[in-house]
mmCIF file of C-alpha atoms in Angstrom:
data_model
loop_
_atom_site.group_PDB
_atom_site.id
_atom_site.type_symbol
_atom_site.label_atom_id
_atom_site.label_comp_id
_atom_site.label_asym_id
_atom_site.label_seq_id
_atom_site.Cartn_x
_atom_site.Cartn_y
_atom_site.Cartn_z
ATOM 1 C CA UNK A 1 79.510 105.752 94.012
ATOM 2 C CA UNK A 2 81.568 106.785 90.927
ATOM 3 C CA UNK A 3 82.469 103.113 90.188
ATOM 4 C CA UNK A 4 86.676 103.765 89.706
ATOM 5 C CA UNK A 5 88.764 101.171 88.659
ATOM 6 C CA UNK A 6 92.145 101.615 90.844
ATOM 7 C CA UNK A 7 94.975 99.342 90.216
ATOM 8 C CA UNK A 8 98.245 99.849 91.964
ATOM 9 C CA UNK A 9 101.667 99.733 90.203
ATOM 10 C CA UNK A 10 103.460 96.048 92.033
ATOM 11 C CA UNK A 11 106.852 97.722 90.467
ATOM 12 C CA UNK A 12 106.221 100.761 92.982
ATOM 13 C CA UNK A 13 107.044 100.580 96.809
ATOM 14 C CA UNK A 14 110.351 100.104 98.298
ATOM 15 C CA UNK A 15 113.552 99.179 96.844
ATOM 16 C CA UNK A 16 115.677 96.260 97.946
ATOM 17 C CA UNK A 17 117.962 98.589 100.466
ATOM 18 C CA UNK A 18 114.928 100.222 102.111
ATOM 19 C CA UNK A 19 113.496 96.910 102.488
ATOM 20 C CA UNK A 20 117.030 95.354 104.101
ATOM 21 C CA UNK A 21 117.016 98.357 106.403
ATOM 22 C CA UNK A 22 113.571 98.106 107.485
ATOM 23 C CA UNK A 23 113.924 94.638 108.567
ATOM 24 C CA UNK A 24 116.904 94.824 109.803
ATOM 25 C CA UNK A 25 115.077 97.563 112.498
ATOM 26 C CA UNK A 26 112.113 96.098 112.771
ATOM 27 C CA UNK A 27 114.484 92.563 113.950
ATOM 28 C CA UNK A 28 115.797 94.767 116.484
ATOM 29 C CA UNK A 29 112.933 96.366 118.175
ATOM 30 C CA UNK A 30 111.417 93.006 118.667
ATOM 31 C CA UNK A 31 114.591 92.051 120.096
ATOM 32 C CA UNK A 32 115.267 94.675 122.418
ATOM 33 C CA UNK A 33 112.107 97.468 122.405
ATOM 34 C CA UNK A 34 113.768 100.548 120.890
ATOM 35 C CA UNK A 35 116.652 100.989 118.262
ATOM 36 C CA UNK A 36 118.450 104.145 117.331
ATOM 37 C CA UNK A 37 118.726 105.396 113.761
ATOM 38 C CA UNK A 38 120.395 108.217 112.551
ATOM 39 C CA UNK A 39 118.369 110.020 110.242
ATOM 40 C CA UNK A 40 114.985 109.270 108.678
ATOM 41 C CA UNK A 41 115.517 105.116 108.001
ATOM 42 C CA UNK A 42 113.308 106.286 104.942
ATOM 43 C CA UNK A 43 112.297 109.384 103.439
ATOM 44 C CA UNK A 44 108.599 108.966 104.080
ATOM 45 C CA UNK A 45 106.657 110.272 107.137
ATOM 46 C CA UNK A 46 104.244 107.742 107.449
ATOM 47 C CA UNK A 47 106.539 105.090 107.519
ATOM 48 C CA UNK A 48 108.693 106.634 109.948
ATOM 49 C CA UNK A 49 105.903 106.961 112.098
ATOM 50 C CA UNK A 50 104.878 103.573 111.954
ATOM 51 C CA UNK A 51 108.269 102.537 113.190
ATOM 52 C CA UNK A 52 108.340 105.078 115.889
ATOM 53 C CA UNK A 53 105.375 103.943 116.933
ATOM 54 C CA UNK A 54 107.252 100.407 117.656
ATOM 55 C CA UNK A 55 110.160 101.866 119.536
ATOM 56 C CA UNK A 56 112.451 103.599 116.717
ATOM 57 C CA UNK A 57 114.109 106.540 117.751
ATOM 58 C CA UNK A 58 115.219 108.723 115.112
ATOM 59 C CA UNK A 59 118.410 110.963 116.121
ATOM 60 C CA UNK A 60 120.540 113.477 114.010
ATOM 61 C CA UNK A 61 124.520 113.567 114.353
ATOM 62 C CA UNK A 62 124.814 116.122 117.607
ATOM 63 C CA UNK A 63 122.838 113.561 119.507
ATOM 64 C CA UNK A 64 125.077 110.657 118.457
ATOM 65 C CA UNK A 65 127.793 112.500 119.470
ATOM 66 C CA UNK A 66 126.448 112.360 123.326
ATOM 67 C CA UNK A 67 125.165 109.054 122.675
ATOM 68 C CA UNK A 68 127.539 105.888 124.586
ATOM 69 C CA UNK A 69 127.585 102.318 124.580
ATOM 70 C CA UNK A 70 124.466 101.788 122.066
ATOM 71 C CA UNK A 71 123.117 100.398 118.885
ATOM 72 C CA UNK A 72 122.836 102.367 116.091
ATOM 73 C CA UNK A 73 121.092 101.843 112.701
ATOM 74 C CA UNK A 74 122.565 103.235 109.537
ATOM 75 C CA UNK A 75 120.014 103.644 107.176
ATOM 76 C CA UNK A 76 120.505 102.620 103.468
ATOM 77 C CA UNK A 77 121.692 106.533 102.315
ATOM 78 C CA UNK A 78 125.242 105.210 104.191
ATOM 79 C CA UNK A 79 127.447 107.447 105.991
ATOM 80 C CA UNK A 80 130.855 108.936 105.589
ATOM 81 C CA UNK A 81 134.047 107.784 107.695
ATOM 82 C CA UNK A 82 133.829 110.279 110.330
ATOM 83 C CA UNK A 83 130.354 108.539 111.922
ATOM 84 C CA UNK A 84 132.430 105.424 112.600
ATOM 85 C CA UNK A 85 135.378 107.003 113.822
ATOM 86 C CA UNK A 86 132.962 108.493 116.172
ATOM 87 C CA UNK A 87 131.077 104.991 116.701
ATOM 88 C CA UNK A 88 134.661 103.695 118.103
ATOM 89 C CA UNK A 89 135.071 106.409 120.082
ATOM 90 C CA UNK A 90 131.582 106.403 121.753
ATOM 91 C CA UNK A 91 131.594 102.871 121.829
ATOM 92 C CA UNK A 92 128.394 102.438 119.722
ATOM 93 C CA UNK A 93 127.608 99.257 118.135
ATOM 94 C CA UNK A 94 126.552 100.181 114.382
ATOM 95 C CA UNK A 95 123.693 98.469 112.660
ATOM 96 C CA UNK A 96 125.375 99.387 108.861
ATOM 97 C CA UNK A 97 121.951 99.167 106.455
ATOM 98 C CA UNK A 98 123.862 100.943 103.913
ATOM 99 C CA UNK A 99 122.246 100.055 100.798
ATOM 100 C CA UNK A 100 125.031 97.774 98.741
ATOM 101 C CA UNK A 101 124.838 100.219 95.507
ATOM 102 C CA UNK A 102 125.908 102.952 97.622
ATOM 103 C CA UNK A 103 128.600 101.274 99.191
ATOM 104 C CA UNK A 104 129.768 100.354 95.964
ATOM 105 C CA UNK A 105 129.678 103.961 94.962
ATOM 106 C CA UNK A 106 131.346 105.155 97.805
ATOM 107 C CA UNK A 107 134.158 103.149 97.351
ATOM 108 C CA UNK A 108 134.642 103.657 93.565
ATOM 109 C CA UNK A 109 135.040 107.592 95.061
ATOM 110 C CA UNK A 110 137.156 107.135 97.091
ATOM 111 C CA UNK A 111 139.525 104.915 94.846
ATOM 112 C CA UNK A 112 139.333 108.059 92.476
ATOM 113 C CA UNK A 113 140.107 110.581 95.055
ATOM 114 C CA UNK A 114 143.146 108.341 96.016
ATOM 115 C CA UNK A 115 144.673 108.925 92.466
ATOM 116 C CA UNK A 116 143.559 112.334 92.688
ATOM 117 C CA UNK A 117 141.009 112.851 90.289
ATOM 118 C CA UNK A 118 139.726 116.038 90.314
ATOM 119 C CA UNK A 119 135.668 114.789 91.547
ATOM 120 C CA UNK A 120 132.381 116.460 90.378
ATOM 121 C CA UNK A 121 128.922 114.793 92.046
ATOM 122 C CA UNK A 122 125.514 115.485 90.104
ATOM 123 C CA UNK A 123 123.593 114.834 93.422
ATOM 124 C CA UNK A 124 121.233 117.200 95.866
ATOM 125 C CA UNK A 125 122.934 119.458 98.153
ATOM 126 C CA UNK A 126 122.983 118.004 101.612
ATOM 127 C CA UNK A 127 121.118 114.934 101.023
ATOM 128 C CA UNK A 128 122.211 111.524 103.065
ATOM 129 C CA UNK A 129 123.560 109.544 100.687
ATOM 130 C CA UNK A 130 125.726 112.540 99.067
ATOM 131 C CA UNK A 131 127.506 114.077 102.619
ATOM 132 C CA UNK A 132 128.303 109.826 102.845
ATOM 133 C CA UNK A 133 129.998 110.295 99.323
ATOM 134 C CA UNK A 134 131.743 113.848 99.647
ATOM 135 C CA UNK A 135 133.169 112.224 102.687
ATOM 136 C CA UNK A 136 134.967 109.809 100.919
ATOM 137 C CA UNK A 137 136.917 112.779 99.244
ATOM 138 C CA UNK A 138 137.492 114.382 102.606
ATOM 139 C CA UNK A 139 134.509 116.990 101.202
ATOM 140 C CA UNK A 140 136.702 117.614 98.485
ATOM 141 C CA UNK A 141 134.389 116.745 95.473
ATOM 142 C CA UNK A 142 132.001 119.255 94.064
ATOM 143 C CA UNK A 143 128.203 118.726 94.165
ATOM 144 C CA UNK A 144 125.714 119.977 91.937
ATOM 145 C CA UNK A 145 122.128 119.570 91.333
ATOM 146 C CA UNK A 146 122.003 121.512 87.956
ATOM 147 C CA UNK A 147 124.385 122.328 85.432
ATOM 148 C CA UNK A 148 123.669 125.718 85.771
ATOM 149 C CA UNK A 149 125.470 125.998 89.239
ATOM 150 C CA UNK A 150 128.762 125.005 87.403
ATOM 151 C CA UNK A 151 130.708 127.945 85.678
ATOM 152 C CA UNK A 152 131.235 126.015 82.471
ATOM 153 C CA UNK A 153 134.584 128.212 81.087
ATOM 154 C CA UNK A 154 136.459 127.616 84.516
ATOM 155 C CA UNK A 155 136.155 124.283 84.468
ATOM 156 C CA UNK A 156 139.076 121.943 85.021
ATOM 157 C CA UNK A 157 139.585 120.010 81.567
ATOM 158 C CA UNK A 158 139.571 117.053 82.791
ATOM 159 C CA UNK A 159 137.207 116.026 85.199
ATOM 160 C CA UNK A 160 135.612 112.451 87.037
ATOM 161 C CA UNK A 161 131.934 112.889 86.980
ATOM 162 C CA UNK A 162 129.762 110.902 89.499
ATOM 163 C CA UNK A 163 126.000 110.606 90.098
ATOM 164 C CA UNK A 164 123.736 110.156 93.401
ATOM 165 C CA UNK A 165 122.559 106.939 92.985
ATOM 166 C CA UNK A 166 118.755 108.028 92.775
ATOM 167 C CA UNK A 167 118.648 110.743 90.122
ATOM 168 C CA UNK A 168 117.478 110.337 86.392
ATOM 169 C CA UNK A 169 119.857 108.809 84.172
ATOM 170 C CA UNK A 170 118.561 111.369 81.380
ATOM 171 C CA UNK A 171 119.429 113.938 83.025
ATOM 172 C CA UNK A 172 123.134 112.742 83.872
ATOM 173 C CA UNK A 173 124.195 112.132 80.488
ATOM 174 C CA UNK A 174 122.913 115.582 79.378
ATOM 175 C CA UNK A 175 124.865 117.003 81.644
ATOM 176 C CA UNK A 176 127.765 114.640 80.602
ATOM 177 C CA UNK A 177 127.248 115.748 76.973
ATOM 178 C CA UNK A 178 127.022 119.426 77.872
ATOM 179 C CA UNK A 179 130.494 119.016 79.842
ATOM 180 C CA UNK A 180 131.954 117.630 76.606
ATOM 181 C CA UNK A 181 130.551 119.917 74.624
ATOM 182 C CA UNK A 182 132.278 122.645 76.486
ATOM 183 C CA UNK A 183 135.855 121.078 75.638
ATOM 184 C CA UNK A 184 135.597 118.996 78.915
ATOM 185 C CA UNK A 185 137.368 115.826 78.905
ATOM 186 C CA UNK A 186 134.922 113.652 81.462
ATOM 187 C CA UNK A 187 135.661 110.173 83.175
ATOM 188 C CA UNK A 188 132.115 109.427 83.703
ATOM 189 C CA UNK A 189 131.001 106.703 85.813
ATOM 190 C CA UNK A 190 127.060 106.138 85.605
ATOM 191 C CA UNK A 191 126.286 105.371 88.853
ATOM 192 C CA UNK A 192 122.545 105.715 88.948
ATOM 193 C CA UNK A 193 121.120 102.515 90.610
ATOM 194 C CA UNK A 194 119.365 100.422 88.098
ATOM 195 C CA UNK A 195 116.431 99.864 90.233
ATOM 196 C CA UNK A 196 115.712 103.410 90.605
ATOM 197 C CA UNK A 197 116.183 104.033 86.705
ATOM 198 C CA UNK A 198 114.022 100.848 85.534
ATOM 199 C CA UNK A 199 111.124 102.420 87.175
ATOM 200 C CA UNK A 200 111.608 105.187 85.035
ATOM 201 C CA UNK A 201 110.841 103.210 81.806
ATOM 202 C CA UNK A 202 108.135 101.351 83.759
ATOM 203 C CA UNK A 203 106.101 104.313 85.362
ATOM 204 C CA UNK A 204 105.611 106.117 81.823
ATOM 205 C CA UNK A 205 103.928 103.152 80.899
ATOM 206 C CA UNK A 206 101.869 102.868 83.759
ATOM 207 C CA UNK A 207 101.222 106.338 83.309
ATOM 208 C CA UNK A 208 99.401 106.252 80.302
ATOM 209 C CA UNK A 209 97.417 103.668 80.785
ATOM 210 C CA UNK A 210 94.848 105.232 83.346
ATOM 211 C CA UNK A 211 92.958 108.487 83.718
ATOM 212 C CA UNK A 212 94.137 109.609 86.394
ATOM 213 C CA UNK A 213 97.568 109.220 88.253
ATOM 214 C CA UNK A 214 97.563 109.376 91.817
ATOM 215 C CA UNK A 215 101.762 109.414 93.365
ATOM 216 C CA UNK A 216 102.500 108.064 96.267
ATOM 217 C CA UNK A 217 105.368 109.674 98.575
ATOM 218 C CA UNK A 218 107.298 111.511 100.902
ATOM 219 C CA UNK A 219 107.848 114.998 100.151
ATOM 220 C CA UNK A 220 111.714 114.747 101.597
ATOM 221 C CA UNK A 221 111.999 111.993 98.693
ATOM 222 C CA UNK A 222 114.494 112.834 96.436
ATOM 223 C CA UNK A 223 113.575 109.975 94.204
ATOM 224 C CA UNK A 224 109.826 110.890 94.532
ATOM 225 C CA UNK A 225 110.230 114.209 92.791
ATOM 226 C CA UNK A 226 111.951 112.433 89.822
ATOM 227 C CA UNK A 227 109.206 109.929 89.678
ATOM 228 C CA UNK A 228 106.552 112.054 89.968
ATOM 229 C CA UNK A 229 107.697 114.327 87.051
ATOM 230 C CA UNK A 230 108.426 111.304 84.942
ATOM 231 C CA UNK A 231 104.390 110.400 85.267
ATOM 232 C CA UNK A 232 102.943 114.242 85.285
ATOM 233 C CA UNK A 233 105.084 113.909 82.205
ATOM 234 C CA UNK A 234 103.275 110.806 80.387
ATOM 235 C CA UNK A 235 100.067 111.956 82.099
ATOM 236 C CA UNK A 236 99.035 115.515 83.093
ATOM 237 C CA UNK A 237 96.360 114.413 85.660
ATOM 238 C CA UNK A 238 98.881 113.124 87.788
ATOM 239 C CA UNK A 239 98.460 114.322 91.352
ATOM 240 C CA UNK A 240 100.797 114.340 94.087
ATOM 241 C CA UNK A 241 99.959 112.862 97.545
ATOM 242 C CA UNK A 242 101.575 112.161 100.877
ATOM 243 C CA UNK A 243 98.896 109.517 102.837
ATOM 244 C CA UNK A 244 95.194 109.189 101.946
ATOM 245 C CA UNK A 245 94.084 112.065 103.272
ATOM 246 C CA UNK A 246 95.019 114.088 100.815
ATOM 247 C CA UNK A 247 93.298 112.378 98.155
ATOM 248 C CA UNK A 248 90.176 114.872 96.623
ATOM 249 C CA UNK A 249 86.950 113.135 95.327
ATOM 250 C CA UNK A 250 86.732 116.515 93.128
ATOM 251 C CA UNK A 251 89.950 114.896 90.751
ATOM 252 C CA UNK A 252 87.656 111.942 89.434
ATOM 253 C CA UNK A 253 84.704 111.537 86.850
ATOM 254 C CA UNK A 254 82.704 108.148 87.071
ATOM 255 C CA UNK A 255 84.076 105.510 85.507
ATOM 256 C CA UNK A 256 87.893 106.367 84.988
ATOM 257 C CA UNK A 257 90.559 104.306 85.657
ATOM 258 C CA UNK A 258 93.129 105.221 88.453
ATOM 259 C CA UNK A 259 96.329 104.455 89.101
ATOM 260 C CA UNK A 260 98.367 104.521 91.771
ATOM 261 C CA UNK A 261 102.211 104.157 91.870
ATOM 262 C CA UNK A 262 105.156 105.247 94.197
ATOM 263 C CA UNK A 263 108.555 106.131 95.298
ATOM 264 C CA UNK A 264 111.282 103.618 96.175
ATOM 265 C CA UNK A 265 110.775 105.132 99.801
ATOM 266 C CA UNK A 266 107.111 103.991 99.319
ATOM 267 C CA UNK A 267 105.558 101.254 101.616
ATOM 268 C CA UNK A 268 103.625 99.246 99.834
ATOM 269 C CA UNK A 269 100.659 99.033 102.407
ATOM 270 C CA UNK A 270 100.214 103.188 101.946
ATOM 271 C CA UNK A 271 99.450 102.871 98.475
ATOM 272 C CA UNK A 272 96.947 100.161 99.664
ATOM 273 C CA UNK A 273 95.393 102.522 101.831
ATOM 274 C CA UNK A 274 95.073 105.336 99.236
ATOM 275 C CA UNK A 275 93.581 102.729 96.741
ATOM 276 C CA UNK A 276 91.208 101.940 99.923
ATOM 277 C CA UNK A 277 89.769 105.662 100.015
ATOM 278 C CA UNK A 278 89.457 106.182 96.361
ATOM 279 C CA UNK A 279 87.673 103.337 96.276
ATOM 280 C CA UNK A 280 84.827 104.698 98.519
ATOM 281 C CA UNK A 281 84.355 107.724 96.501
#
């Protein structure tokens, strides 16, 4: 035995609008035996799985198009107009998790495309939550994911600059300073989701206070990444897993402290299970 102390991070694990969705779902399938959801309800396999398992069926938007006179789960990422003009038409009875942050967001853009503001969207290319909030500017806005994708000198001068609501908030205002650096004129509207970005401050001190990191999460997370480069950051022997499997005996000494942290996609009760294994090594 290599006697590891292994604490896990009780800031980590889902945030409030996974949790409301998961419940909401999990309400349902008791209820009834099976529930559709469009999309991943949460960017995390296992998860996913677990919910399957009860009678979640996961379906992308050509299947809800064939789909008639059923329940449908929106997931916290929200969705733009068009799904519920189809849900009338189809007669489907939506279950809207939308997370209340992004429906917040989506109106706020789609009050500025009303007065039309010309709409920029620091968010990843085809992600959930960001077709929801192009489609509130009739896919109008632009997205980016780095401000090397934007042609700085043929910029408009006056732009409205949005964010995702799970990207780093350092990140965002350097972009918004490079944008006014460039003779830019910016309306920006810091939209990151306070949750997500508190976790930020929290995980780097996590981070340093083990030996080794071990991160918990989905590789389709687009929140994970962040996280997980905000602790390989604080602490280089930070390692990257998606279930317990994947944990290596080979990354500890004896004696070192371990801890374990997660994505806001995160289940609580993997990261118990990962602390489980490395504490049989």
């Amino acid at each position: 035995m290599m006697n590891l102390q292994v604490h896990i991070d009780q800031h980590s694990g889902f945030c409030f609008g996974v949790v409301y969705a998961i419940e909401m779902a999990e309400e349902i399938l008791e209820e009834q035996g099976y529930l559709y959801c469009l999309g991943d309800i949460v960017h995390n396999d296992e998860e996913v799985n677990r919910l399957t398992a009860k009678g979640l069926k996961i379906i992308d938007h050509n299947e809800l198009r064939n789909l008639e006179n059923e329940k449908v789960l929106i997931r916290a990422h929200g969705e733009p107009p068009s799904t519920y003009e189809l849900a009338i038409n189809n007669n489907l009875t939506l279950i809207d998790a939308s997370c209340p942050v992004v429906l917040k967001l989506q109106n706020r853009i789609k009050n500025s495309f009303d007065k039309d503001e010309t709409i920029y969207i620091y968010g990843k290319h085809g992600h959930a939550e960001v077709i929801g909030l192009l489609g509130q500017t009739n896919n109008k806005a632009v997205v980016f994911q780095d401000i090397k994708e934007l042609d700085l000198p043929s910029l408009p001068k006056n732009l409205t600059l949005y964010s995702q609501t799970t990207k780093s908030t350092d990140k965002f205002y350097e972009i918004n300073d490079v944008l006014k650096e460039n003779g830019i004129t910016v309306n920006t509207n810091d939209t990151i989701c306070r949750q997500v970005s508190n976790r930020d401050k929290e995980l780097r001190e996590f981070a340093d206070k083990f030996d080794k990191i071990i991160f918990v999460s989905g590789t389709k997370s687009s929140n994970g990444k962040v996280l997980y480069n905000v602790c390989k950051e604080k602490n280089p022997h930070t390692f990257f897993v998606s279930n317990p499997s994947q944990v290596l005996e080979e990354w500890f000494g004896p004696n070192e402290s371990v801890g374990i942290c997660g994505a806001t996609s995160t289940p609580m009760w993997l990261m118990e299970q990962v602390k489980e294994r490395i504490e049989r090594f």
